[in-house]
Structure formats: C-alpha cells, structure tokens
Tab-separated table of C-alpha atoms and ligand atoms in Angstrom:
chain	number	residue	atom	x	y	z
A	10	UNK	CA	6.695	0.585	53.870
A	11	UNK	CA	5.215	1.528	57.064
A	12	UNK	CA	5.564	-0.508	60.035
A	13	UNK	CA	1.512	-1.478	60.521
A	14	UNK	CA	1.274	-2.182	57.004
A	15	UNK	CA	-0.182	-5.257	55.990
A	16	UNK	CA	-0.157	-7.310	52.367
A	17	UNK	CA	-2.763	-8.972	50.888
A	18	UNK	CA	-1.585	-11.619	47.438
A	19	UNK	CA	-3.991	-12.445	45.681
A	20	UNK	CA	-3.443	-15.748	42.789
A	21	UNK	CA	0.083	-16.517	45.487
A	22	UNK	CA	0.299	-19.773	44.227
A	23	UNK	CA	0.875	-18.836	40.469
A	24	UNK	CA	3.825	-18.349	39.211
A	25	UNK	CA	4.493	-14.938	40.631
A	26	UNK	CA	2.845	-15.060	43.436
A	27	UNK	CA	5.006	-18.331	44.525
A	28	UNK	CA	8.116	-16.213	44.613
A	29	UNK	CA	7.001	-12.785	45.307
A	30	UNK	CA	5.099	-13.866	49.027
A	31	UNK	CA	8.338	-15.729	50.179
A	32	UNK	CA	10.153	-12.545	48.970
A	33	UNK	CA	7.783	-10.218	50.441
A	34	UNK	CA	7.527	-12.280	53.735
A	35	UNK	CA	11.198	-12.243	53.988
A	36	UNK	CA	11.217	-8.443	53.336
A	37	UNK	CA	8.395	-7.932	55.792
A	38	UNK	CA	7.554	-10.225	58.168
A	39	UNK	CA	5.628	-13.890	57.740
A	40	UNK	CA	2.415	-11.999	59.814
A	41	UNK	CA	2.273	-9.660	57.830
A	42	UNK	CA	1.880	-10.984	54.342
A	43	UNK	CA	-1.709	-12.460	54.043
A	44	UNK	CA	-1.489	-14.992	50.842
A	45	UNK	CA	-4.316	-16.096	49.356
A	46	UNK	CA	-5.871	-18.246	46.150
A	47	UNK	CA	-8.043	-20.406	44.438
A	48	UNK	CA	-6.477	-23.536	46.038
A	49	UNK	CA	-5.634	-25.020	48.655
A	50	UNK	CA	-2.291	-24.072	50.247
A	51	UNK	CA	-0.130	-27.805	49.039
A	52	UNK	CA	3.136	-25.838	48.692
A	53	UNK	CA	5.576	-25.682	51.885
A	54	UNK	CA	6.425	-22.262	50.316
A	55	UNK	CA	3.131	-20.725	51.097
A	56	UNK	CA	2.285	-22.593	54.402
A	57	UNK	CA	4.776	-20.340	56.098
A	58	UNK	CA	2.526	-17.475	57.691
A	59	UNK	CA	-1.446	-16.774	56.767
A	60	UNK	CA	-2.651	-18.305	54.218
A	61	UNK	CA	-6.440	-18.594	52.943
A	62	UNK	CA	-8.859	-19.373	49.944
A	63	UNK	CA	-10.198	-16.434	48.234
A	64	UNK	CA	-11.763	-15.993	45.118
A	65	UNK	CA	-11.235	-12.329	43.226
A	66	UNK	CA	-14.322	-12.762	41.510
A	67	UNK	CA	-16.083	-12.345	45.165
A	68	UNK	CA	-15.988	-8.444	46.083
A	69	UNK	CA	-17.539	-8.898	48.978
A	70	UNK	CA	-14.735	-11.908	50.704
A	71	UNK	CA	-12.018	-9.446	49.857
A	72	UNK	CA	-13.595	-6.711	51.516
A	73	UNK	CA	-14.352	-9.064	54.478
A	74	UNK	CA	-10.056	-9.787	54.744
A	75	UNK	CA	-8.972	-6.277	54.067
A	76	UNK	CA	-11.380	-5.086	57.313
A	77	UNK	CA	-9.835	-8.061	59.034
A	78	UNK	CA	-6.772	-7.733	58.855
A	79	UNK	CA	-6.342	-4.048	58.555
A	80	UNK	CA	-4.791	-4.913	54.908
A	81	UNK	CA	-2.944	-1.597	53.574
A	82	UNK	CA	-2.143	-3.019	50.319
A	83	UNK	CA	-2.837	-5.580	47.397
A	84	UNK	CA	-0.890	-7.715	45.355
A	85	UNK	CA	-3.274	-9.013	42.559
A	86	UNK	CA	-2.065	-11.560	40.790
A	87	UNK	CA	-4.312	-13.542	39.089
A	88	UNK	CA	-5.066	-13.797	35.591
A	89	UNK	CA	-5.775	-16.002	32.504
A	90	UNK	CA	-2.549	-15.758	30.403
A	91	UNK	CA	-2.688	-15.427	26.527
A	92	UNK	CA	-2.904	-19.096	25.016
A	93	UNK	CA	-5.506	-19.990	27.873
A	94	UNK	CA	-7.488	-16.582	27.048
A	95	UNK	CA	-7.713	-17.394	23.021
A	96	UNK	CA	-9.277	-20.491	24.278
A	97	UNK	CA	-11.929	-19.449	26.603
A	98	UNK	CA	-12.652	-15.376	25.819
A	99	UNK	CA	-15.254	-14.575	28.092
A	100	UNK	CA	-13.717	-16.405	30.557
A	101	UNK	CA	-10.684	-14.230	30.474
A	102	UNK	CA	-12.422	-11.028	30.367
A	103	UNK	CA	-14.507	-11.989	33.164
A	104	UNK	CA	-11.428	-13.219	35.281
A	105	UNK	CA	-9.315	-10.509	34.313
A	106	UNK	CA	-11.234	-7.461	33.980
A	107	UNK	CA	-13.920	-7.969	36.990
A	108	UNK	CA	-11.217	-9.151	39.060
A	109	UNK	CA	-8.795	-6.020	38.798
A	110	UNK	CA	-11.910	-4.117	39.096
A	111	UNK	CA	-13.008	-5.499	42.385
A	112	UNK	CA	-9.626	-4.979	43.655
A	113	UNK	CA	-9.822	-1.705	42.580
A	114	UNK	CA	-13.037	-0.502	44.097
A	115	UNK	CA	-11.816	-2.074	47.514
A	116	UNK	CA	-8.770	-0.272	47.194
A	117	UNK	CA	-10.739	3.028	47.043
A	118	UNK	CA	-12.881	2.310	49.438
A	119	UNK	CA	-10.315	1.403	52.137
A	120	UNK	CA	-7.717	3.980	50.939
A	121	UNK	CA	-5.436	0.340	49.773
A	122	UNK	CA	-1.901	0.535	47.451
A	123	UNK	CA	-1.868	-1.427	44.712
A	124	UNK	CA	0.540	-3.389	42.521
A	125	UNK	CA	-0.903	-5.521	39.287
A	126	UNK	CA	0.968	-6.970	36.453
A	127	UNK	CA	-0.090	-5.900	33.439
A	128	UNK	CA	1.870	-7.499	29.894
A	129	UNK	CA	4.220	-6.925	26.953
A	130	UNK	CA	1.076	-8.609	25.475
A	131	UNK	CA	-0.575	-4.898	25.487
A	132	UNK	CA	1.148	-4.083	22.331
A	133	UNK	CA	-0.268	-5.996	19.175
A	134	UNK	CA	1.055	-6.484	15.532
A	135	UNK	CA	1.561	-2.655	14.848
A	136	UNK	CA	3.319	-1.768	17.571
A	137	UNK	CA	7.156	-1.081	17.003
A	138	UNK	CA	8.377	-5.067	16.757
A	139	UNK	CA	11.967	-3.656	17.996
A	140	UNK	CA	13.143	-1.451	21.484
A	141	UNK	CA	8.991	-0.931	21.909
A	142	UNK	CA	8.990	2.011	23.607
A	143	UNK	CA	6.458	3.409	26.690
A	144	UNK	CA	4.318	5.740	24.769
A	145	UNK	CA	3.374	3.461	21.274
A	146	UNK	CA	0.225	2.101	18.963
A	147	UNK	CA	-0.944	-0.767	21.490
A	148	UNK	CA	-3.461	-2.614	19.652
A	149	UNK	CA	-3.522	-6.229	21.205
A	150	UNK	CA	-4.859	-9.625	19.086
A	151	UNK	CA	-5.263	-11.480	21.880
A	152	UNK	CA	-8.434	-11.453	24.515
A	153	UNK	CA	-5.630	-11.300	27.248
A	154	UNK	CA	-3.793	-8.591	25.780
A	155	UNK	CA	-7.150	-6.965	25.251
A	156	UNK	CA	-7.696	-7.255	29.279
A	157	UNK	CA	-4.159	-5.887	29.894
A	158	UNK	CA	-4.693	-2.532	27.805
A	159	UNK	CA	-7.935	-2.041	29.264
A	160	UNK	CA	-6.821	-2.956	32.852
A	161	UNK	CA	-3.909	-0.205	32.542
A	162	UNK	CA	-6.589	2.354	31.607
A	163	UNK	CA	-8.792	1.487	34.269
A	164	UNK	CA	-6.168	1.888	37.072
A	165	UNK	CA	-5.115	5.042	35.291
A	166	UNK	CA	-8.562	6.172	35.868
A	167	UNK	CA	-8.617	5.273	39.698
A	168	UNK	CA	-5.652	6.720	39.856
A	169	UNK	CA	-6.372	9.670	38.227
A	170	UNK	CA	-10.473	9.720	39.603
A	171	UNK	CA	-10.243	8.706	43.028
A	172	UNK	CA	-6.451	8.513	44.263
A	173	UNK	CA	-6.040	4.971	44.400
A	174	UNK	CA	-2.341	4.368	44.199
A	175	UNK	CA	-2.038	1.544	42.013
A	176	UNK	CA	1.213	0.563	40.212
A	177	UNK	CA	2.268	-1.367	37.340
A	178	UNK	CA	5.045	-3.378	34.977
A	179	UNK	CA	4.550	-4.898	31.586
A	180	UNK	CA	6.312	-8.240	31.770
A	181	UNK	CA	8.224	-9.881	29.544
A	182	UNK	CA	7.914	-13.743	29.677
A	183	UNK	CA	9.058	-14.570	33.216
A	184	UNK	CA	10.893	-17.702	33.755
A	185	UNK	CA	11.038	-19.601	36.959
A	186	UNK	CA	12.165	-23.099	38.692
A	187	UNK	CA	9.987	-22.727	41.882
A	188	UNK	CA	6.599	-22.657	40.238
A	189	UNK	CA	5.317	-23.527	36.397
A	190	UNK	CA	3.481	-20.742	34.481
A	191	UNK	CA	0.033	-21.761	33.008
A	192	UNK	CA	-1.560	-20.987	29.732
A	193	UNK	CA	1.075	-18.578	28.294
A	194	UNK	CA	3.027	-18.005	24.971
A	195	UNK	CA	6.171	-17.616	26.730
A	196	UNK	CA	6.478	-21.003	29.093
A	197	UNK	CA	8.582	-22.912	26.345
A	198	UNK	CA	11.204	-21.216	28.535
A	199	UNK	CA	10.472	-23.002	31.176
A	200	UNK	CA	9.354	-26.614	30.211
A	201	UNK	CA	12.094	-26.396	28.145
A	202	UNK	CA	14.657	-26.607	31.418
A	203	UNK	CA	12.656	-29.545	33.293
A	204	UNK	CA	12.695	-31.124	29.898
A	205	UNK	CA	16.200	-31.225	28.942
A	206	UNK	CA	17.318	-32.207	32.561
A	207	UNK	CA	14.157	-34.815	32.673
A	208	UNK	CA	14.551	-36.167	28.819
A	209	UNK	CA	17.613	-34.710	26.953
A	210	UNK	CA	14.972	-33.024	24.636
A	211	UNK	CA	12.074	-30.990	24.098
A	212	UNK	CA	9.837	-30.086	21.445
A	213	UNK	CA	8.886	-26.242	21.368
A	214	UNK	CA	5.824	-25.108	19.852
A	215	UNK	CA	7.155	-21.888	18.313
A	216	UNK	CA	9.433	-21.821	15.568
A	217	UNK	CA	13.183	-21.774	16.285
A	218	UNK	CA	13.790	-17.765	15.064
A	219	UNK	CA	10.385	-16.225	17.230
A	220	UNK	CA	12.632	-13.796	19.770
A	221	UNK	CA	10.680	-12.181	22.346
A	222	UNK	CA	11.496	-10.134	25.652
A	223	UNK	CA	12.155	-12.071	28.546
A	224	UNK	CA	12.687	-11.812	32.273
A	225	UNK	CA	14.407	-14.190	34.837
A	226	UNK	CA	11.766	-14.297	38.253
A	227	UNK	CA	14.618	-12.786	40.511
A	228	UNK	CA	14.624	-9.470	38.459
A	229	UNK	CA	10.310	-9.600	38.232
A	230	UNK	CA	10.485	-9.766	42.021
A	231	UNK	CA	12.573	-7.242	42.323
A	232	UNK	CA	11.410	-4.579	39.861
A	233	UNK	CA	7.960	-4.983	41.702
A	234	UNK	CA	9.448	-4.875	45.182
A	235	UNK	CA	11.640	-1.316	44.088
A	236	UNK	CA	8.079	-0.012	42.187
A	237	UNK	CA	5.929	-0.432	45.402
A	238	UNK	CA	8.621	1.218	47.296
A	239	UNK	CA	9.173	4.371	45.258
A	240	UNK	CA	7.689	7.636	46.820
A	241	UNK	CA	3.967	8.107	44.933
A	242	UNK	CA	5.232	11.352	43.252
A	243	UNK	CA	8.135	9.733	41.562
A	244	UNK	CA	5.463	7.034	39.987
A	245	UNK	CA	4.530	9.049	36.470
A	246	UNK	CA	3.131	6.299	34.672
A	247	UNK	CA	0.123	4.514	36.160
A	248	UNK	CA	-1.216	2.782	33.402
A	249	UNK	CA	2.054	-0.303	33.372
A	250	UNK	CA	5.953	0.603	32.709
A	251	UNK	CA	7.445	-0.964	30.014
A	252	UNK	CA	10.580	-3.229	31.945
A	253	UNK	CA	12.805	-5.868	29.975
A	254	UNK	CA	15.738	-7.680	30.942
A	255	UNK	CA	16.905	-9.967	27.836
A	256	UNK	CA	15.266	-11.018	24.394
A	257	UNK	CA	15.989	-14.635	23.175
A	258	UNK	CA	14.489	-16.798	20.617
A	259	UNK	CA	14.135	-20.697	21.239
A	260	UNK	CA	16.752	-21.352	19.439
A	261	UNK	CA	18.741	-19.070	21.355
A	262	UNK	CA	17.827	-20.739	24.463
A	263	UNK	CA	18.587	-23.526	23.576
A	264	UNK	CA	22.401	-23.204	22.407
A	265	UNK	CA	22.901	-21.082	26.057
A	266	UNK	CA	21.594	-25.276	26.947
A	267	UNK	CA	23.993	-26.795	25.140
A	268	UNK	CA	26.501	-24.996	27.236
A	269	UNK	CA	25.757	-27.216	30.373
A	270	UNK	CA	24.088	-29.899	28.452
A	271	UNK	CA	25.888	-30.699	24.795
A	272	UNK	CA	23.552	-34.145	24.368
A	273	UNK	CA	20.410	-31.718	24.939
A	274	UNK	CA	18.270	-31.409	21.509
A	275	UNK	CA	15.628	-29.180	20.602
A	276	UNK	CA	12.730	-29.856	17.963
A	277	UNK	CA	10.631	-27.504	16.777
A	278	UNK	CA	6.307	-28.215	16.154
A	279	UNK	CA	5.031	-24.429	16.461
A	280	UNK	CA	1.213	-24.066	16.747
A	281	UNK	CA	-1.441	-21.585	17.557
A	282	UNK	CA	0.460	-19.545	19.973
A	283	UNK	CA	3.494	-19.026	16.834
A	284	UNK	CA	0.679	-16.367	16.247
A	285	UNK	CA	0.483	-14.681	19.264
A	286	UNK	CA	4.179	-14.479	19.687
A	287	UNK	CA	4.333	-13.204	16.290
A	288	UNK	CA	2.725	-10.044	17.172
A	289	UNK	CA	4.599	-9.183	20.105
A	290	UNK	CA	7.252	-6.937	20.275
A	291	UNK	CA	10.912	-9.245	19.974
A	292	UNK	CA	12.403	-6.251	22.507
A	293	UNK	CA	10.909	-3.673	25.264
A	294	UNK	CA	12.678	-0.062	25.643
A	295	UNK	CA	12.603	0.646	29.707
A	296	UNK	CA	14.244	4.184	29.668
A	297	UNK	CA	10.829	5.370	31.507
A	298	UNK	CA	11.272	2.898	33.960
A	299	UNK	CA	15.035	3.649	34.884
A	300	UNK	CA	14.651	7.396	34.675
A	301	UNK	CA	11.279	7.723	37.328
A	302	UNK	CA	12.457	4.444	39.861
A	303	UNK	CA	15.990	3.022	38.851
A	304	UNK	CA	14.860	-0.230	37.087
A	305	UNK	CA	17.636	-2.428	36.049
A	306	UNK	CA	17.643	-5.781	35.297
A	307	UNK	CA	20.313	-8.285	36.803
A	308	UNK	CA	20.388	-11.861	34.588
A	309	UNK	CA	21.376	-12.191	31.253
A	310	UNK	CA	20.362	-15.094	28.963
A	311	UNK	CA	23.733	-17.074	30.324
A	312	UNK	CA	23.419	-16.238	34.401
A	313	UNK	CA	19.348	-17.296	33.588
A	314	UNK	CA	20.472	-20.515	32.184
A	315	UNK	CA	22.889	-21.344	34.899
A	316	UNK	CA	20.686	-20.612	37.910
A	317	UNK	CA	18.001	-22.346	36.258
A	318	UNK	CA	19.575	-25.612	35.227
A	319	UNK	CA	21.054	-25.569	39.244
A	320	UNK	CA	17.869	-24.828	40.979
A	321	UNK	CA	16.015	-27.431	38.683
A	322	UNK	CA	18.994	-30.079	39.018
A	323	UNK	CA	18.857	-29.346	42.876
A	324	UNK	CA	15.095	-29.688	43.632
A	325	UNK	CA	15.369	-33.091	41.159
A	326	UNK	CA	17.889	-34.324	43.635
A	327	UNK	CA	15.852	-33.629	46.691
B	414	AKB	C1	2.005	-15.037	28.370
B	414	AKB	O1	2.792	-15.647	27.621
B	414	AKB	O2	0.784	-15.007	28.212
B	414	AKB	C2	2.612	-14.257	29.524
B	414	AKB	C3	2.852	-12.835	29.161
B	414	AKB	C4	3.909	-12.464	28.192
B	414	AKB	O3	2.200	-11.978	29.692
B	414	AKB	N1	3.822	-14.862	29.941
C-alpha cells in the first residue's frame, strides 16, 4: 500500500468489518482507516480512529467522504445475508446490488481499489456439491446468492470496462467471537459457542449431517489483507476467488465441543435455512487462489474450536 493511501469500510460494525478495521488500523495506521455504518459507533473496537454514519444506499455521502478524505480505497461490506434475503427479496437486491453499484461508480470516478465479499452462496443446487471448483454451473436459489453472482459480474465488468480494480473472495461461513453474524445459514457456528459456554446446550436449526465450507475470521482477515496487497497483474480472477479453510457439519462441531466441554449437548430442530444449506457446496477447491496470490488457510476445525471457546470464555469473564 502506498504511504498517502487512505481506507474507507463500509458495514465496519458487521461481522467482518469488526475485525478487519482493527486489523487494517493496526496494519496501517488508526488515521488512516475511515470506518463507517449504519449505526452508531457503541463498540470500543471501532471508536479507535474516524469513525462516521454512512449509508451505501446514498451515492452522493460516499462521494462527499472519498473527496474528503482523499480515500484511495473501499472496503464494502455490507450486505443482507441468505436467511435474512429469503425473507425480505427486494430488500436484499436493493441493499446488495445498488449498494456495490454505488461503490462501484465512485470507485471509477475517483480512480478507488476495491475489495467486496462476494459468497460460496454463488453456487446453487447443480453446482459440484464436493471440492467446487473456480470455473463451475453457479446457479444460486437464494435472492442473496442471486446478488452475489450478479455482483461478481458487475465488478468483472468495471474491471474489465473502466479499470476499476476491484477484488474479491467467496466465503465460506466465517466464524467469529468479537462480533455475531446476522441473518445467515452458517451462524449455528457461532451461537453454538456462546451457547454451550452460556447454557451447556444448543439447539441447531440444520440437521446434524448438513457439512458445509467454513472459515475461522483470522484466516478471512487475512486472505483479504494478502488479496488487496497482491500486484494488479497477478489478480486473474475479478469476478470472486473461490477460498476455503475447513468443511464441518454440526455434528462435527459439536464433538470438536465435547473436547473442552464433555457435559455440552447438541439438539437438532432444522428449518427453512436446512434448504439453503442443502444447496451449497459441502467443500470449496482454492487451487486458483493459491496459484495467482498464495492463499492458505491457517485453523483447522480443532485450533477454531480452541481459540473460540478461549476468546468467548475470556470476554465472559471480563
Ligand atoms: C450466509 O450464511 O448467508 C453467509 C454466507 C455463506 O455467505 N455466511
């Protein structure tokens, strides 16, 4: 990164943006990460350097902080996940779609980098259920997958159009102890922690066998950190690389538990979102991803579990 470059985040207090403006602040400077959201800043976390409201939906405020500031590039964060998405379509699209494409047209305007997560929820029920590789049938059942395939083409085609230099992953689920996800298929694996250590138990609402591809927040951090840094010529995909670190079900997840807490019990209620986790992929080939910028992931389901169980424990005790 240049040395007058300056970040915008926007959505920094979901449950990316939470860790990746501490990391980026650390990696950068407090000054020169600008975080922003809906709400108002109530987390110590993101009261340590600039911090203001800002609505995606509102071209118009984020061209008003990029001239500002002198912002050089955008994190854009926020989205509707999946379960929220089934509930309110056209809210999704609207959020997620006209959102990405207002960061997008500032980013060509002011010559901006950019770095948005797109989802292993691109790929639908006849996409290749195991090792789903880069280059594959992606046809999404979900309004949020939907916005994820679409959003990769579009920054593909202001890539390819006008230059911008926008960048990409396909998470897994992401699991994390600083902040909660909302509205996803894949936060069982996160309740699931503060309920064991809160209750002894927890009641997940997909069925015990449903694996899918997973990702601890350390290695998400990371792999966007190492993306963003990668000379622009060795970046060959701009729609979203495929990344992965680990594939688990919930019954899986639960017996890595058991380890640390042998009273813990799981019971099992699935409901709508058994369907949407039914036609994901259960693992994610990354080869692409490794061969162009290095990516490899760090946890396993066991070093997950542990750091997890001691962060939660510790911030309990505090
Ligand atoms: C969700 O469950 O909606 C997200 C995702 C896999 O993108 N965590």
């Amino acid at each position: 990164m240049a040395k007058n470059e300056v970040i915008l985040i926007i959505g920094a207090k979901g449950q990316i943006g939470t860790e990746l403006t501490v990391a980026l602040r650390n990696k950068y400077g407090k000054d020169a990460v600008i975080a922003t959201d809906l709400l108002e800043p109530n987390s110590s976390l993101l009261k340590d350097g600039p911090y203001m409201m800002l609505n995606v939906m509102e071209k118009l405020a984020i061209e008003n902080i990029v001239t500002r500031y002198k912002v050089t590039t955008i994190y854009h964060l926020a989205a509707v996940l999946s379960a929220s998405g089934e509930k309110k379509p056209s809210h999704a699209w609207s959020i997620n779609m006209l959102g990405l494409m207002n960061v997008l047209d500032v980013a060509k305007i002011f010559g901006l980098k950019v770095f948005w997560p797109s989802s292993i929820a691109v790929f639908g029920p006849t996409s290749p259920k195991i090792l789903c590789p880069q280059h594959t049938v992606t046809e999404p059942t979900t309004v949020y997958g939907i916005t994820k395939f679409a959003g990769e083409q579009l920054c593909n085609y202001y890539h390819e159009q006008y230059g911008v230099d926008v960048r990409s992953l396909r998470y897994p689920g992401l699991i994390s102890y600083t902040a909660k996800p909302g509205g996803g298929t894949t936060d069982y694996a996160v309740d699931i922690f503060h309920q064991a250590l809160e209750k002894g138990n927890y009641t997940c609402f997909l069925k015990e066998e449903t694996t899918l591809p997973m990702m601890y927040m350390a290695d998400a951090v990371r792999a966007a950190l190492e993306l963003m840094e990668v000379p622009a010529d060795r970046v060959k995909i701009r729609t979203a690389y495929n990344i992965s670190a680990m594939s688990f079900s919930p019954k899986n997840l639960a017996a890595a538990i058991n380890k640390h807490l042998p009273d813990f019990i799981m019971h099992y209620k699935p409901d709508e979102r058994q369907k949407i986790a039914d036609s994901w992929p259960r693992s994610i080939e990354f080869i692409t991803a490794t061969s162009d910028w290095g990516w490899q992931p760090q946890y396993d389901l066991h070093e997950m579990v542990a750091d997890m169980l001691k962060h939660i424990s510790k911030n309990a005790a505090c």
